[in-house]
PDB file of C-alpha atoms and ligand atoms in Angstrom:
ATOM      1  CA  MET A   1     131.085 121.358  68.343  1.00 78.00           C
ATOM      2  CA  THR A   2     131.012 123.634  71.424  1.00 84.00           C
ATOM      3  CA  SER A   3     132.599 122.329  74.604  1.00 95.00           C
ATOM      4  CA  ILE A   4     129.161 122.269  76.227  1.00 97.00           C
ATOM      5  CA  ALA A   5     127.819 120.044  73.443  1.00 97.00           C
ATOM      6  CA  LYS A   6     130.876 117.826  73.716  1.00 97.00           C
ATOM      7  CA  ASN A   7     130.450 117.449  77.484  1.00 98.00           C
ATOM      8  CA  ILE A   8     126.773 116.545  77.101  1.00 98.00           C
ATOM      9  CA  LYS A   9     127.576 113.974  74.444  1.00 97.00           C
ATOM     10  CA  GLN A  10     130.362 112.359  76.482  1.00 97.00           C
ATOM     11  CA  LEU A  11     128.257 112.249  79.638  1.00 97.00           C
ATOM     12  CA  LYS A  12     125.289 110.696  77.849  1.00 96.00           C
ATOM     13  CA  GLU A  13     127.555 108.073  76.318  1.00 96.00           C
ATOM     14  CA  SER A  14     129.108 107.200  79.666  1.00 96.00           C
ATOM     15  CA  LEU A  15     125.905 107.033  81.705  1.00 98.00           C
ATOM     16  CA  PRO A  16     123.863 103.813  81.776  1.00 98.00           C
ATOM     17  CA  GLN A  17     120.667 104.163  79.757  1.00 96.00           C
ATOM     18  CA  GLU A  18     118.357 104.172  82.777  1.00 97.00           C
ATOM     19  CA  VAL A  19     120.137 107.153  84.350  1.00 98.00           C
ATOM     20  CA  GLN A  20     118.588 110.523  83.554  1.00 98.00           C
ATOM     21  CA  LEU A  21     120.841 113.525  83.234  1.00 98.00           C
ATOM     22  CA  VAL A  22     119.724 116.823  84.758  1.00 98.00           C
ATOM     23  CA  ALA A  23     121.972 119.644  83.534  1.00 98.00           C
ATOM     24  CA  ILE A  24     122.420 122.082  86.406  1.00 98.00           C
ATOM     25  CA  SER A  25     122.580 125.514  84.822  1.00 98.00           C
ATOM     26  CA  LYS A  26     122.546 127.798  87.892  1.00 98.00           C
ATOM     27  CA  THR A  27     124.536 131.033  87.406  1.00 97.00           C
ATOM     28  CA  LYS A  28     124.985 130.195  83.699  1.00 97.00           C
ATOM     29  CA  PRO A  29     123.535 132.403  80.917  1.00 97.00           C
ATOM     30  CA  VAL A  30     120.649 131.321  78.678  1.00 98.00           C
ATOM     31  CA  THR A  31     123.089 131.174  75.750  1.00 98.00           C
ATOM     32  CA  ASP A  32     124.881 128.288  77.485  1.00 98.00           C
ATOM     33  CA  ILE A  33     121.583 126.522  78.169  1.00 98.00           C
ATOM     34  CA  GLN A  34     120.606 126.968  74.523  1.00 98.00           C
ATOM     35  CA  LYS A  35     123.878 125.283  73.481  1.00 98.00           C
ATOM     36  CA  ALA A  36     123.108 122.300  75.707  1.00 98.00           C
ATOM     37  CA  TYR A  37     119.527 122.239  74.410  1.00 98.00           C
ATOM     38  CA  ASP A  38     120.755 122.210  70.818  1.00 97.00           C
ATOM     39  CA  ALA A  39     122.964 119.257  71.754  1.00 97.00           C
ATOM     40  CA  GLY A  40     119.832 117.340  72.763  1.00 97.00           C
ATOM     41  CA  GLN A  41     119.684 118.079  76.505  1.00 98.00           C
ATOM     42  CA  HIS A  42     116.144 119.044  77.495  1.00 98.00           C
ATOM     43  CA  ILE A  43     116.180 118.661  81.296  1.00 98.00           C
ATOM     44  CA  PHE A  44     117.701 121.497  83.305  1.00 98.00           C
ATOM     45  CA  GLY A  45     117.979 122.180  87.004  1.00 98.00           C
ATOM     46  CA  GLU A  46     118.332 125.406  88.947  1.00 98.00           C
ATOM     47  CA  ASN A  47     118.608 126.170  92.638  1.00 97.00           C
ATOM     48  CA  LYS A  48     116.926 129.594  92.755  1.00 98.00           C
ATOM     49  CA  ILE A  49     113.287 130.037  91.785  1.00 98.00           C
ATOM     50  CA  GLN A  50     113.633 133.576  90.460  1.00 98.00           C
ATOM     51  CA  GLU A  51     116.596 132.701  88.253  1.00 98.00           C
ATOM     52  CA  MET A  52     114.833 129.588  86.949  1.00 98.00           C
ATOM     53  CA  THR A  53     111.683 131.581  86.130  1.00 98.00           C
ATOM     54  CA  GLU A  54     113.623 134.206  84.177  1.00 98.00           C
ATOM     55  CA  LYS A  55     115.272 131.449  82.144  1.00 98.00           C
ATOM     56  CA  TRP A  56     112.015 129.566  81.637  1.00 98.00           C
ATOM     57  CA  GLU A  57     110.493 132.718  80.129  1.00 98.00           C
ATOM     58  CA  LYS A  58     113.291 133.087  77.587  1.00 98.00           C
ATOM     59  CA  LEU A  59     113.930 129.489  76.541  1.00 98.00           C
ATOM     60  CA  PRO A  60     112.075 126.806  74.516  1.00 98.00           C
ATOM     61  CA  LYS A  61     108.902 125.678  76.245  1.00 97.00           C
ATOM     62  CA  ASP A  62     109.589 121.953  75.931  1.00 98.00           C
ATOM     63  CA  ILE A  63     112.408 122.211  78.473  1.00 98.00           C
ATOM     64  CA  GLU A  64     111.729 120.284  81.680  1.00 98.00           C
ATOM     65  CA  TRP A  65     112.698 122.489  84.619  1.00 98.00           C
ATOM     66  CA  HIS A  66     113.781 120.901  87.887  1.00 98.00           C
ATOM     67  CA  MET A  67     114.173 122.850  91.121  1.00 98.00           C
ATOM     68  CA  VAL A  68     117.100 121.216  92.905  1.00 98.00           C
ATOM     69  CA  GLY A  69     117.778 123.783  95.628  1.00 97.00           C
ATOM     70  CA  HIS A  70     116.279 124.553  98.999  1.00 95.00           C
ATOM     71  CA  VAL A  71     112.764 125.957  98.455  1.00 96.00           C
ATOM     72  CA  GLN A  72     111.196 128.689 100.543  1.00 95.00           C
ATOM     73  CA  SER A  73     107.425 128.277 100.769  1.00 96.00           C
ATOM     74  CA  ASN A  74     106.708 131.894  99.834  1.00 97.00           C
ATOM     75  CA  LYS A  75     108.403 131.461  96.432  1.00 98.00           C
ATOM     76  CA  VAL A  76     106.588 128.299  95.311  1.00 98.00           C
ATOM     77  CA  LYS A  77     103.927 130.334  93.499  1.00 98.00           C
ATOM     78  CA  TYR A  78     106.461 131.657  90.977  1.00 98.00           C
ATOM     79  CA  MET A  79     107.302 128.195  89.628  1.00 98.00           C
ATOM     80  CA  ALA A  80     103.979 126.396  90.115  1.00 98.00           C
ATOM     81  CA  ALA A  81     102.867 126.944  86.519  1.00 98.00           C
ATOM     82  CA  TYR A  82     105.771 125.141  84.905  1.00 98.00           C
ATOM     83  CA  VAL A  83     108.178 123.287  87.237  1.00 98.00           C
ATOM     84  CA  SER A  84     108.243 119.561  86.514  1.00 98.00           C
ATOM     85  CA  LEU A  85     110.166 118.142  89.481  1.00 98.00           C
ATOM     86  CA  VAL A  86     111.044 119.575  92.900  1.00 98.00           C
ATOM     87  CA  HIS A  87     114.056 117.613  94.193  1.00 98.00           C
ATOM     88  CA  ALA A  88     114.500 118.887  97.703  1.00 97.00           C
ATOM     89  CA  VAL A  89     111.278 118.751  99.700  1.00 97.00           C
ATOM     90  CA  HIS A  90     112.425 118.849 103.320  1.00 94.00           C
ATOM     91  CA  LYS A  91     109.164 119.176 105.254  1.00 94.00           C
ATOM     92  CA  LEU A  92     105.429 118.568 105.080  1.00 96.00           C
ATOM     93  CA  LYS A  93     104.661 122.275 105.270  1.00 96.00           C
ATOM     94  CA  LEU A  94     106.458 122.850 101.975  1.00 97.00           C
ATOM     95  CA  LEU A  95     104.570 119.982 100.369  1.00 98.00           C
ATOM     96  CA  LYS A  96     101.295 121.594 101.462  1.00 98.00           C
ATOM     97  CA  GLU A  97     102.253 124.854  99.802  1.00 98.00           C
ATOM     98  CA  ILE A  98     103.291 123.100  96.576  1.00 98.00           C
ATOM     99  CA  ASN A  99      99.979 121.232  96.565  1.00 98.00           C
ATOM    100  CA  LYS A 100      98.025 124.463  97.026  1.00 98.00           C
ATOM    101  CA  ARG A 101      99.864 126.315  94.270  1.00 98.00           C
ATOM    102  CA  ALA A 102      99.716 123.351  91.882  1.00 98.00           C
ATOM    103  CA  LYS A 103      95.969 123.168  92.433  1.00 98.00           C
ATOM    104  CA  ASN A 104      95.620 126.827  91.441  1.00 98.00           C
ATOM    105  CA  GLU A 105      97.374 125.953  88.192  1.00 98.00           C
ATOM    106  CA  GLU A 106      95.305 122.783  87.739  1.00 98.00           C
ATOM    107  CA  ARG A 107      98.463 120.695  87.658  1.00 98.00           C
ATOM    108  CA  THR A 108     100.156 117.943  89.606  1.00 98.00           C
ATOM    109  CA  ILE A 109     103.736 118.645  90.613  1.00 98.00           C
ATOM    110  CA  LYS A 110     106.133 115.767  91.145  1.00 98.00           C
ATOM    111  CA  CYS A 111     108.400 115.950  94.178  1.00 98.00           C
ATOM    112  CA  LEU A 112     111.299 114.107  95.776  1.00 98.00           C
ATOM    113  CA  LEU A 113     111.929 113.954  99.500  1.00 98.00           C
ATOM    114  CA  GLN A 114     115.422 115.054 100.429  1.00 97.00           C
ATOM    115  CA  ILE A 115     117.081 112.691 102.888  1.00 97.00           C
ATOM    116  CA  LYS A 116     120.029 113.956 104.876  1.00 96.00           C
ATOM    117  CA  ILE A 117     122.828 111.493 104.164  1.00 95.00           C
ATOM    118  CA  ALA A 118     125.859 113.764 104.649  1.00 92.00           C
ATOM    119  CA  LYS A 119     127.454 114.211 108.011  1.00 84.00           C
ATOM    120  CA  GLU A 120     127.866 117.942 107.358  1.00 77.00           C
ATOM    121  CA  ASP A 121     125.481 120.169 109.303  1.00 72.00           C
ATOM    122  CA  SER A 122     125.156 122.557 106.388  1.00 68.00           C
ATOM    123  CA  LYS A 123     123.068 120.150 104.328  1.00 69.00           C
ATOM    124  CA  TYR A 124     119.287 120.136 104.504  1.00 81.00           C
ATOM    125  CA  GLY A 125     117.153 117.052 104.508  1.00 92.00           C
ATOM    126  CA  MET A 126     115.119 114.801 106.721  1.00 95.00           C
ATOM    127  CA  THR A 127     115.716 111.519 108.448  1.00 96.00           C
ATOM    128  CA  THR A 128     114.310 108.354 106.903  1.00 97.00           C
ATOM    129  CA  GLU A 129     111.759 108.246 109.750  1.00 97.00           C
ATOM    130  CA  GLN A 130     110.521 111.739 108.945  1.00 97.00           C
ATOM    131  CA  ALA A 131     110.240 110.839 105.253  1.00 98.00           C
ATOM    132  CA  LEU A 132     108.201 107.730 106.064  1.00 98.00           C
ATOM    133  CA  GLU A 133     105.931 109.764 108.323  1.00 97.00           C
ATOM    134  CA  ILE A 134     105.127 112.089 105.438  1.00 98.00           C
ATOM    135  CA  LEU A 135     104.424 109.237 103.024  1.00 98.00           C
ATOM    136  CA  LYS A 136     102.151 107.594 105.599  1.00 97.00           C
ATOM    137  CA  SER A 137     100.380 110.737 106.728  1.00 97.00           C
ATOM    138  CA  GLU A 138      96.756 111.346 105.966  1.00 97.00           C
ATOM    139  CA  THR A 139      97.636 114.947 105.159  1.00 97.00           C
ATOM    140  CA  TYR A 140      99.814 113.804 102.285  1.00 98.00           C
ATOM    141  CA  GLN A 141      97.470 111.016 101.197  1.00 97.00           C
ATOM    142  CA  LYS A 142      94.730 113.600 100.742  1.00 98.00           C
ATOM    143  CA  MET A 143      96.815 115.892  98.568  1.00 98.00           C
ATOM    144  CA  LYS A 144      95.731 115.642  94.954  1.00 98.00           C
ATOM    145  CA  ASN A 145      98.168 117.991  93.281  1.00 98.00           C
ATOM    146  CA  VAL A 146     101.533 116.733  94.480  1.00 98.00           C
ATOM    147  CA  GLN A 147     103.016 113.329  93.946  1.00 98.00           C
ATOM    148  CA  ILE A 148     106.115 112.080  95.765  1.00 98.00           C
ATOM    149  CA  VAL A 149     107.975 110.069  93.134  1.00 98.00           C
ATOM    150  CA  GLY A 150     111.321 109.428  94.781  1.00 98.00           C
ATOM    151  CA  LEU A 151     114.176 110.433  97.031  1.00 98.00           C
ATOM    152  CA  MET A 152     117.120 112.786  96.713  1.00 98.00           C
ATOM    153  CA  GLY A 153     120.353 113.076  98.632  1.00 97.00           C
ATOM    154  CA  MET A 154     123.646 114.940  98.646  1.00 96.00           C
ATOM    155  CA  ALA A 155     126.792 113.266  99.880  1.00 96.00           C
ATOM    156  CA  THR A 156     129.420 114.971 102.005  1.00 94.00           C
ATOM    157  CA  PHE A 157     131.788 117.184 100.005  1.00 92.00           C
ATOM    158  CA  THR A 158     134.982 115.239 100.645  1.00 93.00           C
ATOM    159  CA  GLU A 159     137.878 113.497  98.919  1.00 94.00           C
ATOM    160  CA  ASN A 160     137.056 110.432 101.002  1.00 96.00           C
ATOM    161  CA  GLU A 161     135.402 108.195  98.418  1.00 97.00           C
ATOM    162  CA  GLU A 162     134.727 105.493 100.979  1.00 97.00           C
ATOM    163  CA  GLN A 163     132.531 107.877 102.941  1.00 97.00           C
ATOM    164  CA  VAL A 164     130.691 109.106  99.834  1.00 97.00           C
ATOM    165  CA  ASN A 165     130.145 105.494  98.826  1.00 98.00           C
ATOM    166  CA  GLU A 166     128.654 104.649 102.225  1.00 97.00           C
ATOM    167  CA  GLU A 167     126.312 107.629 102.144  1.00 97.00           C
ATOM    168  CA  PHE A 168     124.983 106.765  98.674  1.00 98.00           C
ATOM    169  CA  ALA A 169     124.668 103.093  99.593  1.00 98.00           C
ATOM    170  CA  PHE A 170     122.593 104.069 102.609  1.00 98.00           C
ATOM    171  CA  LEU A 171     120.231 106.120 100.442  1.00 98.00           C
ATOM    172  CA  LYS A 172     119.863 103.304  97.925  1.00 98.00           C
ATOM    173  CA  THR A 173     118.997 100.843 100.707  1.00 98.00           C
ATOM    174  CA  THR A 174     116.425 103.302 102.055  1.00 98.00           C
ATOM    175  CA  PHE A 175     114.987 103.813  98.573  1.00 98.00           C
ATOM    176  CA  ASP A 176     114.627 100.061  98.000  1.00 98.00           C
ATOM    177  CA  LYS A 177     112.951  99.600 101.375  1.00 98.00           C
ATOM    178  CA  PHE A 178     110.508 102.457 100.804  1.00 98.00           C
ATOM    179  CA  SER A 179     109.714 101.271  97.261  1.00 98.00           C
ATOM    180  CA  GLU A 180     108.406  97.959  98.573  1.00 97.00           C
ATOM    181  CA  THR A 181     105.586  99.812 100.320  1.00 97.00           C
ATOM    182  CA  TYR A 182     105.361 102.760  97.941  1.00 97.00           C
ATOM    183  CA  PRO A 183     105.950 101.474  94.396  1.00 97.00           C
ATOM    184  CA  GLU A 184     105.302 104.966  93.019  1.00 97.00           C
ATOM    185  CA  LEU A 185     108.800 105.886  94.216  1.00 98.00           C
ATOM    186  CA  GLU A 186     110.786 105.531  91.036  1.00 98.00           C
ATOM    187  CA  ILE A 187     113.403 108.262  91.074  1.00 98.00           C
ATOM    188  CA  LEU A 188     116.612 108.171  93.073  1.00 98.00           C
ATOM    189  CA  SER A 189     118.334 111.517  92.523  1.00 98.00           C
ATOM    190  CA  MET A 190     121.940 111.358  93.648  1.00 98.00           C
ATOM    191  CA  GLY A 191     125.285 112.339  92.155  1.00 98.00           C
ATOM    192  CA  MET A 192     126.875 115.617  91.054  1.00 98.00           C
ATOM    193  CA  SER A 193     129.956 116.432  88.931  1.00 98.00           C
ATOM    194  CA  GLY A 194     132.420 115.254  91.564  1.00 97.00           C
ATOM    195  CA  ASP A 195     130.689 112.089  92.698  1.00 97.00           C
ATOM    196  CA  TYR A 196     128.191 110.915  90.069  1.00 98.00           C
ATOM    197  CA  GLN A 197     130.211 107.832  89.155  1.00 98.00           C
ATOM    198  CA  ILE A 198     130.046 106.629  92.763  1.00 98.00           C
ATOM    199  CA  ALA A 199     126.325 107.492  92.833  1.00 98.00           C
ATOM    200  CA  VAL A 200     125.593 105.540  89.643  1.00 98.00           C
ATOM    201  CA  LYS A 201     127.511 102.544  90.974  1.00 98.00           C
ATOM    202  CA  ASN A 202     125.183 102.695  93.968  1.00 98.00           C
ATOM    203  CA  GLY A 203     122.006 102.682  91.896  1.00 98.00           C
ATOM    204  CA  SER A 204     121.267 106.336  91.199  1.00 98.00           C
ATOM    205  CA  ASN A 205     118.901 106.816  88.259  1.00 98.00           C
ATOM    206  CA  MET A 206     119.048 110.612  88.113  1.00 98.00           C
ATOM    207  CA  VAL A 207     122.259 112.646  88.272  1.00 98.00           C
ATOM    208  CA  ARG A 208     122.468 116.429  88.683  1.00 98.00           C
ATOM    209  CA  ILE A 209     125.525 117.679  86.847  1.00 98.00           C
ATOM    210  CA  GLY A 210     126.575 121.310  86.502  1.00 98.00           C
ATOM    211  CA  SER A 211     130.257 122.195  86.336  1.00 98.00           C
ATOM    212  CA  ALA A 212     131.243 119.089  84.342  1.00 98.00           C
ATOM    213  CA  ILE A 213     128.943 120.389  81.584  1.00 98.00           C
ATOM    214  CA  PHE A 214     129.111 124.175  81.801  1.00 98.00           C
ATOM    215  CA  GLY A 215     132.491 124.705  83.497  1.00 96.00           C
ATOM    216  CA  GLU A 216     133.229 126.175  86.896  1.00 92.00           C
ATOM    217  CA  ARG A 217     130.712 128.645  88.286  1.00 91.00           C
ATOM    218  CA  ASN A 218     131.669 132.222  89.023  1.00 83.00           C
ATOM    219  CA  TYR A 219     129.512 133.638  91.798  1.00 77.00           C
ATOM    220  CA  ASN A 220     130.723 137.257  91.507  1.00 64.00           C
TER     221      ASN A 220
HETATM  222  C1  LIG B 301     124.812 122.970  92.081  1.00 97.68           C
HETATM  223  C2  LIG B 301     124.124 121.720  92.362  1.00 97.68           C
HETATM  224  C3  LIG B 301     124.456 120.536  91.658  1.00 97.68           C
HETATM  225  C4  LIG B 301     125.515 120.463  90.582  1.00 97.68           C
HETATM  226  O1  LIG B 301     126.790 120.674  91.101  1.00 97.68           O
HETATM  227  P1  LIG B 301     128.101 120.382  90.233  1.00 97.68           P
HETATM  228  O2  LIG B 301     129.120 120.032  91.250  1.00 97.68           O
HETATM  229  O3  LIG B 301     128.406 121.653  89.519  1.00 97.68           O
HETATM  230  O4  LIG B 301     127.801 119.277  89.305  1.00 97.68           O
HETATM  231  C5  LIG B 301     123.734 119.389  91.969  1.00 97.68           C
HETATM  232  N1  LIG B 301     122.781 119.376  92.908  1.00 97.68           N
HETATM  233  C6  LIG B 301     122.446 120.491  93.597  1.00 97.68           C
HETATM  234  C7  LIG B 301     121.369 120.396  94.625  1.00 97.68           C
HETATM  235  C8  LIG B 301     123.119 121.673  93.363  1.00 97.68           C
HETATM  236  O5  LIG B 301     122.782 122.765  94.066  1.00 97.68           O
END
């Protein structure tokens, strides 16, 4: 068994059944993705639209592709035909563009709103108030080709587990509150290689794991 297959198997065994695993394959070659696919992993995530599209073209068509990175509106058109979940919607304007491009493709694209839970300035995301405003807005209510199905968050990159725990707990509380009014919110995407166990303990039902499956990334 390849190490990638072994990692997938171990992760799937350790995760509670209700937690979906998104294998984050950014920077990794299609041969690595194929190995994970052969091991039964059919959901992959990327953070660059162009890279994801090149991989989508080459790989089996029953793969579910998730865009987990920051999305620029002018690139939405390249993924509109096939993307199944956009994790990091950070403003209404982006949602409008996704709706427009999805309509052209006669599809509905599922989206998550990214909430800023980390104290780091470098992380994108909106406040809970801004997220609620979008859900409530007539502009969103009228959109027929996007569907907000949950929330996503990234914790601070720190050794301080207490802080990570607090940030995930905050997002889970927000998610539960929102779900009372908007029962269509079903996905809570939180947790990466370094912190997914803390995320799962806090109620995550979708983890985005890259390096723990494919090994460290080399950006050169
Ligand atoms: C890269 C990335 C991940 C996966 O990171 P690992 O630490 O390699 O598991 C998860 N979420 C997002 C948004 C990412 O960009």
